[in-house]
Amino acid sequence: MNIEQLIRNNVNVSNTNGVWLNVKCPVCNDYKIRAGFTFTNNGECCTYHCFNHSSCGGAYSPHETAGFMSHNFKRVMSCFGISEIDIKQLIFDNHLLYGDKQHKNEINNNPIRPSKLIFPNYFNELTKDTKSEFGQECLFYLKQRFIDIDTYKFYFTEQTKNDAWNYRLIIPTFYKQDLVHYQGRDILDIHEKRYLKISAPIDNVLYNMNELFRSTKEALLLVEGVFDGLCLTNNFVAITSSNITSGQLKWLKTTSRRVIVVPDIDTSGLELIQQSINNGLEVSFPKLPLNTDINENVRKFGQLFVLKEIFSNIYKEDDARIRLELLKMDLK
């Protein structure tokens, strides 16, 4: 029995939209139907998301974890009344199936398609014609960051039922036409968290990932933050962290385009550089001020100067390792 069969056998589904099994969330004891399960990989993988409280969410991908399940997802299963015995049996069966590393590598060469998310009804599309006061704040913020509103599809929120998502600039990403992840940027400094991400897993998601499939001879820049890419070019994908996940790496290997990693020039970027070298990726070491990111430098020096620095300082393998050691010394 896989995770989809176990959930369908134990959970009372209110309705379905063809992608999500819609339910009331027992984790936060929500009184409305605004949570759901979705399944991929022939029912072997599951994502659960609650639109009332994103912290209720979780995911289970046994081929990525050798069958083991996170504490958060165990809690989701338990709250839906699935017995501890059934949960342990599922984990045991999947560990037998996926625990062998050699078998895991054989079945796990291809990237996993990200799960489709439901578009929240409190998202407002951001355009040059947006008239609301906060929408105007978002447009001004993007202009300050040297980002053209026409190059990316942004949204924004105003007052919502979940205070954590109030008044945020929404940065989504799509796989083909499907929404697969999003994050909200606090541009007014009114929240504890500057960035708030949906709880759906990002292991198999890259921001702006449709660029992987575009047929062009132009190089594809891999950056840490979405704004780092957008202030330079639309030829980018962003990992939104300083680590490339195994799922993201598999997606990168599907593209026919030349991939150049452009890390932040700080200590967090060192890890991304090392990881990129280990996986055979080219890395740019632009001669820019230490402890800065790309967007900061574009605002200070201009787009053309930063692009010139990026493409004039690309290294790989041993040459990149030498540059990495020099950068470590500079950052001490």
CSV table of C-alpha atoms in Angstrom, one decimal, residues 10-326:
chain,number,residue,atom,x,y,z
A,10,ASN,CA,-8.6,6.7,6.0
A,11,VAL,CA,-9.5,10.3,5.1
A,12,ASN,CA,-13.0,11.6,4.4
A,13,VAL,CA,-12.5,13.8,1.4
A,14,SER,CA,-15.0,16.7,1.0
A,15,ASN,CA,-14.4,17.2,-2.7
A,16,THR,CA,-11.7,17.1,-5.3
A,17,ASN,CA,-10.7,19.5,-8.1
A,18,GLY,CA,-8.9,16.8,-10.1
A,19,VAL,CA,-5.5,17.6,-8.6
A,20,TRP,CA,-6.1,18.1,-4.9
A,21,LEU,CA,-8.2,16.1,-2.4
A,22,ASN,CA,-9.9,18.9,-0.4
A,23,VAL,CA,-10.4,18.5,3.3
A,24,LYS,CA,-10.8,20.5,6.6
A,25,CYS,CA,-7.5,20.7,8.4
A,26,PRO,CA,-7.6,18.8,11.7
A,27,VAL,CA,-4.0,20.0,12.6
A,28,CYS,CA,-5.2,23.6,13.1
A,29,ASN,CA,-8.9,22.5,13.6
A,30,ASP,CA,-10.0,24.7,10.8
A,31,TYR,CA,-13.8,25.0,10.3
A,32,LYS,CA,-13.5,25.5,6.5
A,33,ILE,CA,-12.4,23.3,3.7
A,34,ARG,CA,-9.2,24.9,2.7
A,35,ALA,CA,-6.6,22.2,2.9
A,36,GLY,CA,-5.7,19.4,0.6
A,37,PHE,CA,-3.6,16.4,-0.4
A,38,THR,CA,-2.0,15.9,-3.8
A,39,PHE,CA,0.0,13.0,-5.1
A,40,THR,CA,2.8,12.4,-7.6
A,41,ASN,CA,5.0,9.6,-8.7
A,42,ASN,CA,2.1,7.2,-9.1
A,43,GLY,CA,0.9,7.8,-5.6
A,44,GLU,CA,4.2,7.2,-3.9
A,45,CYS,CA,4.7,10.9,-3.0
A,46,CYS,CA,2.3,13.2,-1.2
A,47,THR,CA,2.1,16.9,-0.4
A,48,TYR,CA,-0.3,18.3,2.2
A,49,HIS,CA,-1.1,22.0,2.3
A,50,CYS,CA,-3.3,24.1,4.6
A,51,PHE,CA,-4.2,27.6,3.4
A,52,ASN,CA,-5.3,28.6,6.9
A,53,HIS,CA,-1.9,27.9,8.5
A,54,SER,CA,1.0,27.0,6.2
A,55,SER,CA,2.8,25.5,9.2
A,56,CYS,CA,0.3,22.6,9.1
A,57,GLY,CA,1.7,21.4,5.8
A,58,GLY,CA,4.2,18.7,5.0
A,59,ALA,CA,5.4,16.3,2.3
A,60,TYR,CA,6.5,12.7,1.9
A,61,SER,CA,8.8,11.5,-0.8
A,62,PRO,CA,10.1,8.1,0.2
A,63,HIS,CA,12.6,7.7,-2.7
A,64,GLU,CA,14.3,10.9,-1.4
A,65,THR,CA,14.4,9.9,2.2
A,66,ALA,CA,15.0,6.1,2.0
A,67,GLY,CA,11.4,5.6,3.2
A,68,PHE,CA,11.6,7.7,6.3
A,69,MET,CA,9.0,10.3,7.2
A,70,SER,CA,9.4,13.7,8.8
A,71,HIS,CA,8.0,14.4,12.2
A,72,ASN,CA,5.8,17.1,10.7
A,73,PHE,CA,4.2,14.7,8.2
A,74,LYS,CA,3.7,12.1,10.8
A,75,ARG,CA,1.7,14.7,12.8
A,76,VAL,CA,-0.5,15.4,9.7
A,77,MET,CA,-1.2,11.7,9.3
A,78,SER,CA,-2.0,11.2,13.0
A,79,CYS,CA,-4.3,14.2,13.0
A,80,PHE,CA,-6.3,12.6,10.2
A,81,GLY,CA,-6.8,9.5,12.4
A,82,ILE,CA,-4.3,7.2,10.6
A,83,SER,CA,-3.0,4.8,13.2
A,84,GLU,CA,0.7,4.7,14.3
A,85,ILE,CA,0.8,1.0,13.3
A,86,ASP,CA,-0.2,1.9,9.7
A,87,ILE,CA,2.3,4.8,9.5
A,88,LYS,CA,5.1,2.6,10.8
A,89,GLN,CA,4.2,-0.2,8.3
A,90,LEU,CA,4.3,2.3,5.4
A,91,ILE,CA,7.7,3.6,6.5
A,92,PHE,CA,9.0,0.0,6.9
A,93,ASP,CA,7.7,-1.1,3.5
A,94,ASN,CA,9.2,2.0,1.8
A,95,HIS,CA,12.5,1.6,3.6
A,96,LEU,CA,12.8,-1.9,2.2
A,97,LEU,CA,12.0,-0.6,-1.3
A,98,TYR,CA,14.1,2.6,-1.3
A,99,GLY,CA,16.6,2.1,1.5
A,100,ASP,CA,19.2,0.3,-0.8
A,101,LYS,CA,21.4,3.1,-2.1
A,102,GLN,CA,22.2,1.4,-5.3
A,103,HIS,CA,18.5,0.9,-6.1
A,104,LYS,CA,17.8,4.4,-5.0
A,105,ASN,CA,20.2,5.8,-7.5
A,106,GLU,CA,18.9,3.6,-10.3
A,107,ILE,CA,15.3,4.8,-9.9
A,108,ASN,CA,16.1,8.4,-9.0
A,109,ASN,CA,17.9,9.7,-12.0
A,110,ASN,CA,14.9,11.6,-13.5
A,111,PRO,CA,13.6,14.8,-11.9
A,112,ILE,CA,10.2,14.7,-10.2
A,113,ARG,CA,7.5,17.0,-11.5
A,114,PRO,CA,6.6,19.6,-8.8
A,115,SER,CA,3.1,19.4,-7.3
A,116,LYS,CA,0.5,21.8,-8.6
A,117,LEU,CA,-0.7,24.3,-6.0
A,118,ILE,CA,-4.1,26.0,-5.8
A,119,PHE,CA,-3.9,29.7,-6.5
A,120,PRO,CA,-4.9,31.6,-3.3
A,121,ASN,CA,-7.9,33.8,-3.9
A,122,TYR,CA,-6.3,36.7,-1.9
A,123,PHE,CA,-3.5,37.1,-4.5
A,124,ASN,CA,-3.8,40.2,-6.6
A,125,GLU,CA,-2.0,40.5,-9.9
A,126,LEU,CA,0.6,43.3,-9.9
A,127,THR,CA,0.7,45.3,-13.2
A,128,LYS,CA,1.7,48.8,-14.2
A,129,ASP,CA,-1.9,49.8,-14.0
A,130,THR,CA,-2.4,48.6,-10.3
A,131,LYS,CA,-4.0,51.5,-8.4
A,132,SER,CA,-4.2,50.3,-4.8
A,133,GLU,CA,-1.9,52.0,-2.3
A,134,PHE,CA,0.0,48.8,-1.4
A,135,GLY,CA,0.2,47.8,-5.1
A,136,GLN,CA,1.9,51.1,-5.8
A,137,GLU,CA,4.3,50.4,-2.9
A,138,CYS,CA,5.2,47.1,-4.6
A,139,LEU,CA,5.8,48.8,-8.0
A,140,PHE,CA,8.1,51.4,-6.4
A,141,TYR,CA,10.0,48.7,-4.5
A,142,LEU,CA,10.6,46.7,-7.7
A,143,LYS,CA,11.8,49.9,-9.5
A,144,GLN,CA,14.3,50.5,-6.7
A,145,ARG,CA,15.6,47.0,-7.1
A,146,PHE,CA,16.1,47.6,-10.9
A,147,ILE,CA,13.4,45.1,-11.8
A,148,ASP,CA,11.1,45.5,-14.8
A,149,ILE,CA,7.5,44.5,-13.8
A,150,ASP,CA,7.0,43.2,-17.4
A,151,THR,CA,9.8,40.5,-17.0
A,152,TYR,CA,8.1,38.5,-14.3
A,153,LYS,CA,4.6,37.8,-13.0
A,154,PHE,CA,4.2,39.3,-9.6
A,155,TYR,CA,1.3,39.4,-7.2
A,156,PHE,CA,0.6,41.1,-3.9
A,157,THR,CA,-1.7,40.7,-0.9
A,158,GLU,CA,-3.5,43.1,1.3
A,159,GLN,CA,-5.5,42.2,4.3
A,160,THR,CA,-5.9,38.4,4.5
A,161,LYS,CA,-7.3,35.9,7.0
A,162,ASN,CA,-3.8,34.8,7.8
A,163,ASP,CA,-1.9,37.8,9.3
A,164,ALA,CA,1.5,36.4,8.3
A,165,TRP,CA,0.6,36.9,4.6
A,166,ASN,CA,-0.8,40.4,5.0
A,167,TYR,CA,0.8,43.1,2.8
A,168,ARG,CA,3.4,41.1,1.0
A,169,LEU,CA,4.9,41.2,-2.5
A,170,ILE,CA,4.2,37.7,-3.9
A,171,ILE,CA,6.9,36.0,-6.0
A,172,PRO,CA,5.5,32.8,-7.6
A,173,THR,CA,7.1,30.2,-9.8
A,174,PHE,CA,5.5,28.0,-12.4
A,175,TYR,CA,6.2,24.6,-14.0
A,176,LYS,CA,4.8,25.0,-17.5
A,177,GLN,CA,1.4,26.7,-16.6
A,178,ASP,CA,1.1,25.3,-13.1
A,179,LEU,CA,1.8,27.3,-9.9
A,180,VAL,CA,4.3,25.1,-7.9
A,181,HIS,CA,5.7,27.4,-5.3
A,182,TYR,CA,5.6,31.0,-4.0
A,183,GLN,CA,7.0,33.2,-1.4
A,184,GLY,CA,6.0,36.6,0.1
A,185,ARG,CA,8.4,39.5,0.6
A,186,ASP,CA,7.7,42.0,3.4
A,187,ILE,CA,8.5,45.3,1.8
A,188,LEU,CA,7.1,47.4,4.7
A,189,ASP,CA,9.1,45.8,7.5
A,190,ILE,CA,6.0,45.0,9.4
A,191,HIS,CA,6.6,41.2,9.8
A,192,GLU,CA,9.1,39.2,11.9
A,193,LYS,CA,10.0,37.2,8.8
A,194,ARG,CA,11.1,39.2,5.8
A,195,TYR,CA,10.4,36.3,3.4
A,196,LEU,CA,7.6,33.8,4.0
A,197,LYS,CA,7.5,30.7,1.9
A,198,ILE,CA,4.6,28.3,1.4
A,199,SER,CA,5.2,25.0,3.3
A,200,ALA,CA,5.0,23.0,0.1
A,201,PRO,CA,8.4,21.3,-0.6
A,202,ILE,CA,10.9,23.1,-2.8
A,203,ASP,CA,13.2,20.2,-3.3
A,204,ASN,CA,12.1,19.8,-6.9
A,205,VAL,CA,11.4,23.4,-7.7
A,206,LEU,CA,13.5,26.2,-9.2
A,207,TYR,CA,12.2,29.7,-9.5
A,208,ASN,CA,11.8,30.7,-13.1
A,209,MET,CA,12.3,27.1,-14.0
A,210,ASN,CA,10.6,27.3,-17.4
A,211,GLU,CA,13.8,28.8,-18.6
A,212,LEU,CA,15.3,25.3,-18.4
A,213,PHE,CA,13.2,24.3,-21.3
A,214,ARG,CA,13.6,27.3,-23.6
A,215,SER,CA,15.6,26.6,-26.8
A,216,THR,CA,18.3,29.2,-26.9
A,217,LYS,CA,22.1,29.4,-27.1
A,218,GLU,CA,22.2,32.0,-24.3
A,219,ALA,CA,23.7,30.9,-21.0
A,220,LEU,CA,21.5,30.2,-18.0
A,221,LEU,CA,22.5,31.9,-14.7
A,222,LEU,CA,21.9,30.0,-11.5
A,223,VAL,CA,21.5,32.6,-8.7
A,224,GLU,CA,20.4,32.4,-5.0
A,225,GLY,CA,17.6,35.0,-5.0
A,226,VAL,CA,15.0,35.8,-7.6
A,227,PHE,CA,15.8,39.5,-7.5
A,228,ASP,CA,19.5,38.7,-8.2
A,229,GLY,CA,18.4,37.1,-11.5
A,230,LEU,CA,15.7,39.6,-12.5
A,231,CYS,CA,17.9,42.7,-12.2
A,232,LEU,CA,20.3,41.1,-14.7
A,233,THR,CA,18.3,39.1,-17.3
A,234,ASN,CA,15.4,36.7,-17.6
A,235,ASN,CA,18.0,33.9,-18.4
A,236,PHE,CA,18.2,32.7,-14.9
A,237,VAL,CA,16.9,30.2,-12.4
A,238,ALA,CA,16.9,30.8,-8.6
A,239,ILE,CA,17.3,28.2,-5.8
A,240,THR,CA,16.2,30.7,-3.0
A,241,SER,CA,18.9,29.4,-0.7
A,242,SER,CA,22.6,28.8,-0.6
A,243,ASN,CA,22.2,25.0,-1.3
A,244,ILE,CA,21.1,23.2,-4.4
A,245,THR,CA,18.8,20.3,-3.5
A,246,SER,CA,19.2,16.9,-5.2
A,247,GLY,CA,15.9,17.5,-6.9
A,248,GLN,CA,17.0,20.9,-8.3
A,249,LEU,CA,20.2,19.4,-9.5
A,250,LYS,CA,18.3,16.8,-11.5
A,251,TRP,CA,16.3,19.5,-13.2
A,252,LEU,CA,19.5,21.4,-14.0
A,253,LYS,CA,20.8,18.3,-15.7
A,254,THR,CA,17.8,18.2,-18.1
A,255,THR,CA,18.6,21.5,-19.8
A,256,SER,CA,20.6,21.8,-22.9
A,257,ARG,CA,21.7,25.3,-21.9
A,258,ARG,CA,25.1,26.2,-20.4
A,259,VAL,CA,24.6,26.7,-16.7
A,260,ILE,CA,26.7,29.2,-14.8
A,261,VAL,CA,26.4,29.5,-11.0
A,262,VAL,CA,26.5,33.1,-9.7
A,263,PRO,CA,26.7,32.9,-5.9
A,264,ASP,CA,26.4,35.7,-3.4
A,265,ILE,CA,29.9,37.1,-2.5
A,266,ASP,CA,29.8,36.2,1.2
A,267,THR,CA,30.3,33.2,3.5
A,268,SER,CA,26.9,31.7,2.6
A,269,GLY,CA,28.0,31.6,-1.0
A,270,LEU,CA,31.0,29.5,-0.2
A,271,GLU,CA,28.9,26.4,0.3
A,272,LEU,CA,27.1,26.9,-3.0
A,273,ILE,CA,30.4,27.3,-4.8
A,274,GLN,CA,31.8,24.1,-3.3
A,275,GLN,CA,28.6,22.2,-4.1
A,276,SER,CA,28.6,23.5,-7.7
A,277,ILE,CA,32.3,22.5,-8.2
A,278,ASN,CA,31.6,19.0,-6.9
A,279,ASN,CA,28.7,18.6,-9.4
A,280,GLY,CA,30.8,19.8,-12.4
A,281,LEU,CA,29.1,23.2,-12.8
A,282,GLU,CA,30.8,26.3,-13.9
A,283,VAL,CA,31.1,29.1,-11.3
A,284,SER,CA,31.5,32.8,-11.8
A,285,PHE,CA,33.8,34.7,-9.4
A,286,PRO,CA,33.0,38.4,-10.3
A,287,LYS,CA,35.4,41.0,-9.0
A,288,LEU,CA,32.8,42.7,-6.8
A,289,PRO,CA,32.8,44.0,-3.2
A,290,LEU,CA,32.8,41.2,-0.5
A,291,ASN,CA,29.7,40.4,1.5
A,292,THR,CA,27.3,41.6,-1.2
A,293,ASP,CA,24.7,40.0,-3.5
A,294,ILE,CA,24.2,40.6,-7.2
A,295,ASN,CA,21.2,42.9,-6.8
A,296,GLU,CA,23.1,45.2,-4.5
A,297,ASN,CA,25.9,45.4,-7.1
A,298,VAL,CA,23.5,46.1,-10.0
A,299,ARG,CA,22.0,49.0,-8.0
A,300,LYS,CA,25.5,50.4,-7.3
A,301,PHE,CA,27.4,49.7,-10.5
A,302,GLY,CA,24.8,49.1,-13.1
A,303,GLN,CA,23.6,46.0,-15.0
A,304,LEU,CA,26.1,46.0,-17.8
A,305,PHE,CA,29.1,46.3,-15.5
A,306,VAL,CA,27.9,43.4,-13.3
A,307,LEU,CA,27.2,41.2,-16.4
A,308,LYS,CA,30.6,41.9,-17.7
A,309,GLU,CA,32.2,40.8,-14.4
A,310,ILE,CA,30.1,37.7,-14.3
A,311,PHE,CA,31.0,36.5,-17.8
A,312,SER,CA,34.7,37.5,-17.5
A,313,ASN,CA,35.4,35.5,-14.5
A,314,ILE,CA,34.0,32.0,-15.1
A,315,TYR,CA,35.9,28.9,-13.8
A,316,LYS,CA,35.4,25.2,-13.3
A,317,GLU,CA,37.0,22.2,-11.7
A,318,ASP,CA,40.6,22.9,-10.4
A,319,ASP,CA,40.6,26.5,-11.5
A,320,ALA,CA,37.3,27.1,-9.6
A,321,ARG,CA,38.8,25.3,-6.5
A,322,ILE,CA,41.7,27.7,-6.5
A,323,ARG,CA,39.4,30.7,-6.8
A,324,LEU,CA,37.3,29.3,-4.0
A,325,GLU,CA,40.3,29.1,-1.6
A,326,LEU,CA,41.3,32.6,-2.5
